[in-house]
CSV table of C-alpha atoms and ligand atoms in Angstrom, one decimal:
chain,number,residue,atom,x,y,z
A,1,MET,CA,11.0,7.2,-10.6
A,2,PHE,CA,7.5,6.6,-9.2
A,3,ASN,CA,7.0,7.0,-5.5
A,4,ILE,CA,4.1,5.2,-3.7
A,5,LEU,CA,3.3,5.8,0.0
A,6,VAL,CA,1.2,3.2,1.7
A,7,ALA,CA,-0.3,4.9,4.8
A,8,ASN,CA,-3.0,4.7,7.4
A,9,PRO,CA,-2.2,5.6,11.0
A,10,LYS,CA,-4.6,2.8,12.2
A,11,GLY,CA,-2.5,-0.1,13.3
A,12,GLY,CA,-3.0,-3.4,11.4
A,13,SER,CA,-4.9,-1.9,8.5
A,14,GLY,CA,-2.9,-3.8,5.9
A,15,LYS,CA,-0.1,-1.3,5.0
A,16,THR,CA,2.8,-3.7,5.0
A,17,THR,CA,0.7,-6.3,3.1
A,18,LEU,CA,-0.1,-3.8,0.4
A,19,ALA,CA,3.5,-2.4,0.3
A,20,THR,CA,5.2,-5.8,0.0
A,21,ASN,CA,2.8,-7.0,-2.6
A,22,LEU,CA,3.1,-3.9,-4.7
A,23,ALA,CA,6.9,-4.2,-4.5
A,24,GLY,CA,6.6,-7.9,-5.6
A,25,TYR,CA,4.5,-6.9,-8.6
A,26,PHE,CA,6.9,-4.2,-9.9
A,27,ALA,CA,9.9,-6.4,-9.3
A,28,LYS,CA,8.3,-9.2,-11.3
A,29,LEU,CA,7.5,-6.6,-14.1
A,30,GLY,CA,11.3,-6.1,-14.4
A,31,GLY,CA,11.6,-2.6,-12.9
A,32,THR,CA,14.1,-1.7,-10.2
A,33,VAL,CA,12.3,-1.5,-6.9
A,34,VAL,CA,13.1,-0.1,-3.5
A,35,LEU,CA,10.9,-0.9,-0.5
A,36,ARG,CA,11.5,1.8,2.1
A,37,ASP,CA,10.5,0.9,5.6
A,38,LEU,CA,9.7,3.8,7.9
A,39,ASP,CA,8.3,1.5,10.6
A,40,ARG,CA,10.5,0.8,13.6
A,41,GLN,CA,9.0,-2.7,13.7
A,42,GLN,CA,10.8,-3.3,10.4
A,43,SER,CA,8.2,-5.8,9.1
A,44,ALA,CA,8.8,-4.9,5.4
A,45,THR,CA,12.6,-5.1,5.8
A,46,ARG,CA,12.3,-8.5,7.5
A,47,TRP,CA,10.0,-9.7,4.7
A,48,ILE,CA,12.8,-8.8,2.2
A,49,GLU,CA,15.3,-10.8,4.3
A,50,ARG,CA,13.0,-13.8,4.0
A,51,ARG,CA,12.6,-13.4,0.3
A,52,PRO,CA,14.1,-16.3,-1.8
A,53,VAL,CA,17.2,-15.1,-3.6
A,54,GLU,CA,16.0,-16.5,-6.9
A,55,LEU,CA,13.1,-14.1,-7.0
A,56,PRO,CA,13.3,-10.6,-8.6
A,57,LEU,CA,15.3,-8.3,-6.4
A,58,ILE,CA,13.7,-5.8,-4.1
A,59,ARG,CA,16.1,-3.5,-2.4
A,60,PRO,CA,15.4,-2.5,1.2
A,61,LEU,CA,15.8,1.0,2.6
A,62,ASN,CA,15.1,1.6,6.2
A,63,SER,CA,16.7,4.9,6.6
A,64,LYS,CA,14.8,8.1,6.3
A,65,MET,CA,16.8,9.0,3.3
A,66,LYS,CA,15.0,11.4,1.0
A,67,SER,CA,13.5,9.6,-1.9
A,68,GLN,CA,15.1,12.1,-4.3
A,69,ALA,CA,18.5,10.6,-3.4
A,70,ILE,CA,17.4,7.1,-4.5
A,71,GLN,CA,17.8,5.7,-8.0
A,72,SER,CA,15.0,3.3,-8.8
A,73,ASP,CA,12.0,2.9,-11.1
A,74,PHE,CA,9.7,2.4,-8.1
A,75,ILE,CA,10.0,3.4,-4.5
A,76,ILE,CA,7.3,2.0,-2.2
A,77,THR,CA,7.2,3.3,1.3
A,78,ASP,CA,5.7,1.3,4.1
A,79,SER,CA,4.7,3.7,6.9
A,80,PRO,CA,4.1,3.0,10.6
A,81,ALA,CA,0.9,3.1,12.6
A,82,GLY,CA,0.5,6.6,14.1
A,83,LEU,CA,2.1,8.5,11.2
A,84,ARG,CA,1.1,12.1,11.6
A,85,GLU,CA,2.1,15.8,11.5
A,86,GLU,CA,5.4,16.6,10.0
A,87,LYS,CA,6.3,13.0,9.2
A,88,LEU,CA,3.1,12.5,7.4
A,89,THR,CA,3.5,15.8,5.5
A,90,ASP,CA,7.0,15.0,4.5
A,91,ALA,CA,6.1,11.5,3.3
A,92,VAL,CA,3.0,12.8,1.4
A,93,LYS,CA,5.1,15.6,-0.2
A,94,GLU,CA,7.6,13.1,-1.5
A,95,ALA,CA,5.0,10.6,-2.9
A,96,ASP,CA,3.4,10.6,-6.3
A,97,CYS,CA,0.5,8.7,-4.8
A,98,VAL,CA,-0.8,7.6,-1.4
A,99,ILE,CA,-2.7,4.3,-1.1
A,100,VAL,CA,-4.8,3.9,2.0
A,101,PRO,CA,-5.9,0.4,3.1
A,102,ILE,CA,-9.0,0.2,5.2
A,103,GLN,CA,-10.5,-2.7,7.0
A,104,PRO,CA,-14.3,-3.2,7.5
A,105,SER,CA,-14.7,-2.4,11.1
A,106,ALA,CA,-16.2,0.5,13.0
A,107,PHE,CA,-12.9,1.2,14.7
A,108,ASP,CA,-11.0,1.2,11.4
A,109,ILE,CA,-13.5,3.3,9.7
A,110,GLY,CA,-13.6,5.9,12.5
A,111,ALA,CA,-9.8,6.2,12.6
A,112,THR,CA,-9.5,6.3,8.8
A,113,SER,CA,-12.2,8.9,8.6
A,114,ASN,CA,-10.1,11.2,10.7
A,115,PHE,CA,-7.0,10.4,8.7
A,116,LEU,CA,-8.7,11.2,5.4
A,117,GLU,CA,-9.7,14.6,6.8
A,118,VAL,CA,-6.1,15.3,7.6
A,119,LEU,CA,-4.9,14.1,4.2
A,120,ILE,CA,-7.2,16.3,2.2
A,121,GLU,CA,-5.7,19.3,4.0
A,122,GLU,CA,-2.2,18.3,2.9
A,123,LYS,CA,-0.9,20.9,0.4
A,124,ALA,CA,0.5,18.4,-2.0
A,125,ILE,CA,-2.9,16.7,-2.2
A,126,ARG,CA,-4.9,19.9,-2.5
A,127,LYS,CA,-2.6,21.0,-5.4
A,128,ASN,CA,-3.0,17.6,-7.1
A,129,LYS,CA,0.7,16.9,-6.9
A,130,THR,CA,0.0,13.7,-4.8
A,131,PHE,CA,-3.0,11.5,-5.6
A,132,VAL,CA,-4.8,9.4,-3.0
A,133,ALA,CA,-6.7,6.2,-3.5
A,134,LEU,CA,-8.4,3.8,-1.1
A,135,VAL,CA,-8.3,0.0,-0.9
A,136,GLY,CA,-10.7,-2.1,1.2
A,137,MET,CA,-8.7,-4.7,3.0
A,138,ARG,CA,-9.8,-8.1,4.3
A,139,VAL,CA,-13.3,-7.6,3.0
A,140,ASN,CA,-15.6,-10.5,2.9
A,141,SER,CA,-18.4,-9.6,0.6
A,142,ARG,CA,-22.0,-10.1,1.7
A,143,THR,CA,-21.2,-9.1,5.3
A,144,LEU,CA,-22.8,-6.1,7.0
A,145,SER,CA,-19.4,-4.7,7.8
A,146,ALA,CA,-18.4,-4.9,4.1
A,147,LEU,CA,-21.5,-2.9,3.3
A,148,SER,CA,-20.7,-0.3,6.0
A,149,LEU,CA,-17.2,0.0,4.5
A,150,ALA,CA,-18.5,0.4,1.0
A,151,GLU,CA,-20.9,3.2,2.2
A,152,PHE,CA,-18.1,5.0,4.0
A,153,MET,CA,-15.7,4.7,1.0
A,154,ALA,CA,-18.3,5.9,-1.5
A,155,GLU,CA,-18.7,9.1,0.5
A,156,ALA,CA,-15.0,9.7,0.8
A,157,ASP,CA,-13.3,12.4,-1.3
A,158,PHE,CA,-10.8,9.9,-2.8
A,159,GLU,CA,-11.0,7.2,-5.5
A,160,VAL,CA,-11.9,3.7,-4.4
A,161,LEU,CA,-9.7,1.2,-6.3
A,162,THR,CA,-10.7,-2.3,-5.1
A,163,TYR,CA,-11.6,-4.6,-2.2
A,164,LEU,CA,-9.2,-7.3,-1.3
A,165,ARG,CA,-10.6,-10.3,0.4
A,166,ASN,CA,-9.4,-12.0,3.6
A,167,SER,CA,-7.2,-14.7,2.3
A,168,GLN,CA,-4.6,-17.0,3.8
A,169,ALA,CA,-2.5,-16.4,0.7
A,170,TYR,CA,-1.5,-13.0,2.2
A,171,VAL,CA,-0.4,-14.6,5.4
A,172,THR,CA,1.6,-17.3,3.7
A,173,ALA,CA,3.2,-14.8,1.4
A,174,ALA,CA,4.2,-12.6,4.3
A,175,GLU,CA,5.8,-15.6,6.1
A,176,GLN,CA,7.8,-16.7,3.0
A,177,GLY,CA,9.0,-13.3,1.7
A,178,LEU,CA,6.7,-13.6,-1.3
A,179,SER,CA,4.1,-11.5,-3.0
A,180,LEU,CA,0.9,-12.9,-4.5
A,181,PHE,CA,2.6,-12.4,-7.8
A,182,ASP,CA,5.4,-14.9,-6.9
A,183,MET,CA,2.9,-17.6,-6.0
A,184,ARG,CA,1.3,-20.4,-8.0
A,185,ARG,CA,-1.3,-18.6,-10.2
A,186,SER,CA,-4.0,-21.2,-9.6
A,187,ALA,CA,-3.7,-20.6,-5.8
A,188,VAL,CA,-4.3,-16.9,-6.0
A,189,GLU,CA,-6.4,-16.4,-9.1
A,190,GLN,CA,-9.3,-14.8,-7.3
A,191,ASP,CA,-6.9,-12.5,-5.4
A,192,LEU,CA,-5.1,-11.4,-8.6
A,193,ILE,CA,-8.4,-10.4,-10.2
A,194,GLN,CA,-9.1,-8.2,-7.2
A,195,TRP,CA,-5.6,-6.6,-7.5
A,196,SER,CA,-6.0,-5.7,-11.2
A,197,PRO,CA,-7.8,-2.3,-10.7
A,198,LEU,CA,-5.1,-1.3,-8.2
A,199,ILE,CA,-2.3,-2.2,-10.5
A,200,ASP,CA,-4.0,-0.5,-13.4
A,201,TRP,CA,-4.4,2.7,-11.4
A,202,VAL,CA,-0.8,2.8,-10.3
A,203,MET,CA,0.5,2.0,-13.9
A,204,GLU,CA,-1.7,4.8,-15.3
A,205,MET,CA,-0.4,7.2,-12.7
A,206,SER,CA,3.2,6.2,-13.2
A,207,ALA,CA,2.8,6.5,-17.0
A,208,SER,CA,1.4,10.0,-16.7
A,209,ASP,CA,4.3,10.9,-14.3
A,210,LYS,CA,6.9,10.4,-17.1
B,301,LIG,N1,-6.3,-9.4,2.8
B,301,LIG,C1,-5.8,-10.0,3.8
B,301,LIG,N2,-6.1,-11.3,4.1
B,301,LIG,C2,-5.6,-12.0,5.2
B,301,LIG,N3,-4.8,-11.4,6.1
B,301,LIG,C3,-4.4,-10.1,5.9
B,301,LIG,C4,-4.9,-9.4,4.8
B,301,LIG,N4,-4.3,-8.2,4.8
B,301,LIG,C5,-3.6,-8.1,5.9
B,301,LIG,N5,-3.6,-9.3,6.6
B,301,LIG,C6,-3.0,-9.7,7.8
B,301,LIG,O1,-3.4,-8.7,8.8
B,301,LIG,C7,-2.3,-8.4,9.7
B,301,LIG,C8,-2.1,-6.9,9.6
B,301,LIG,O2,-1.6,-6.5,8.3
B,301,LIG,P1,-0.4,-5.6,8.1
B,301,LIG,O3,0.8,-6.1,8.9
B,301,LIG,O4,-0.2,-5.6,6.6
B,301,LIG,O5,-0.9,-4.3,8.6
B,301,LIG,P2,-0.1,-2.9,8.9
B,301,LIG,O6,-1.1,-1.8,8.6
B,301,LIG,O7,1.2,-2.9,8.2
B,301,LIG,O8,0.1,-3.0,10.5
B,301,LIG,P3,1.0,-2.0,11.4
B,301,LIG,O9,0.2,-0.8,11.6
B,301,LIG,O10,1.2,-2.8,12.7
B,301,LIG,O11,2.3,-1.8,10.6
B,301,LIG,C9,-1.1,-9.2,9.2
B,301,LIG,O12,-1.1,-10.4,10.0
B,301,LIG,C10,-1.5,-9.6,7.8
B,301,LIG,O13,-0.9,-10.8,7.4
B,302,LIG,MG1,3.1,-2.6,9.0
């Protein structure tokens, strides 16, 4: 069982988008997948409800049930804005890895910078039991804000996996209960290329976890 936490206390940073797309990827791969929704807004749970029945199954879990009690190849946890203190510590302790989406804006970078300082103090992370990686979200290359984000991420203590562009495909997928991996390949080709370092990292991590 491999446990991925998607977290950034900054609202709207792209957590649910990352979590649902990761879930879609692993389901398509053929593994059993649980998408745990810790957010009271229940966006990830509603996304599963919209998911067409013919697509690979993703099981919802919206309780705060400890992940050790769940039987699944992959557990992806979507966390709420404002996750901090004991709730953050508990979620990090349970996770094999934490993926942090960050958008290219001064507000997002400021809030995430504080969060990364908190993360690095977490015992599970200090002891290399939980690994952290960063993903740039809604990044349009050749903009000044993308440059500022790249500079910030390069200075961070954690690995930078990829930058995902701003794309209507994510919005459409969210509406329809799909992940990019369930969509027509030609419509999301560019996006799938951007996903591949993130997928590779998670697969490598999950293989070394066995
Ligand atoms: N790469 C992207 N391209 C286009 N739209 C995106 C992208 N990533 C996220 N979005 C959109 O940005 C909005 C916020 O994303 P999302 O809901 O995933 O953030 P969140 O961190 O889960 O928010 P919250 O803190 O409220 O839970 C959503 O409308 C989503 O569809
Ligand atoms: Mg969310």
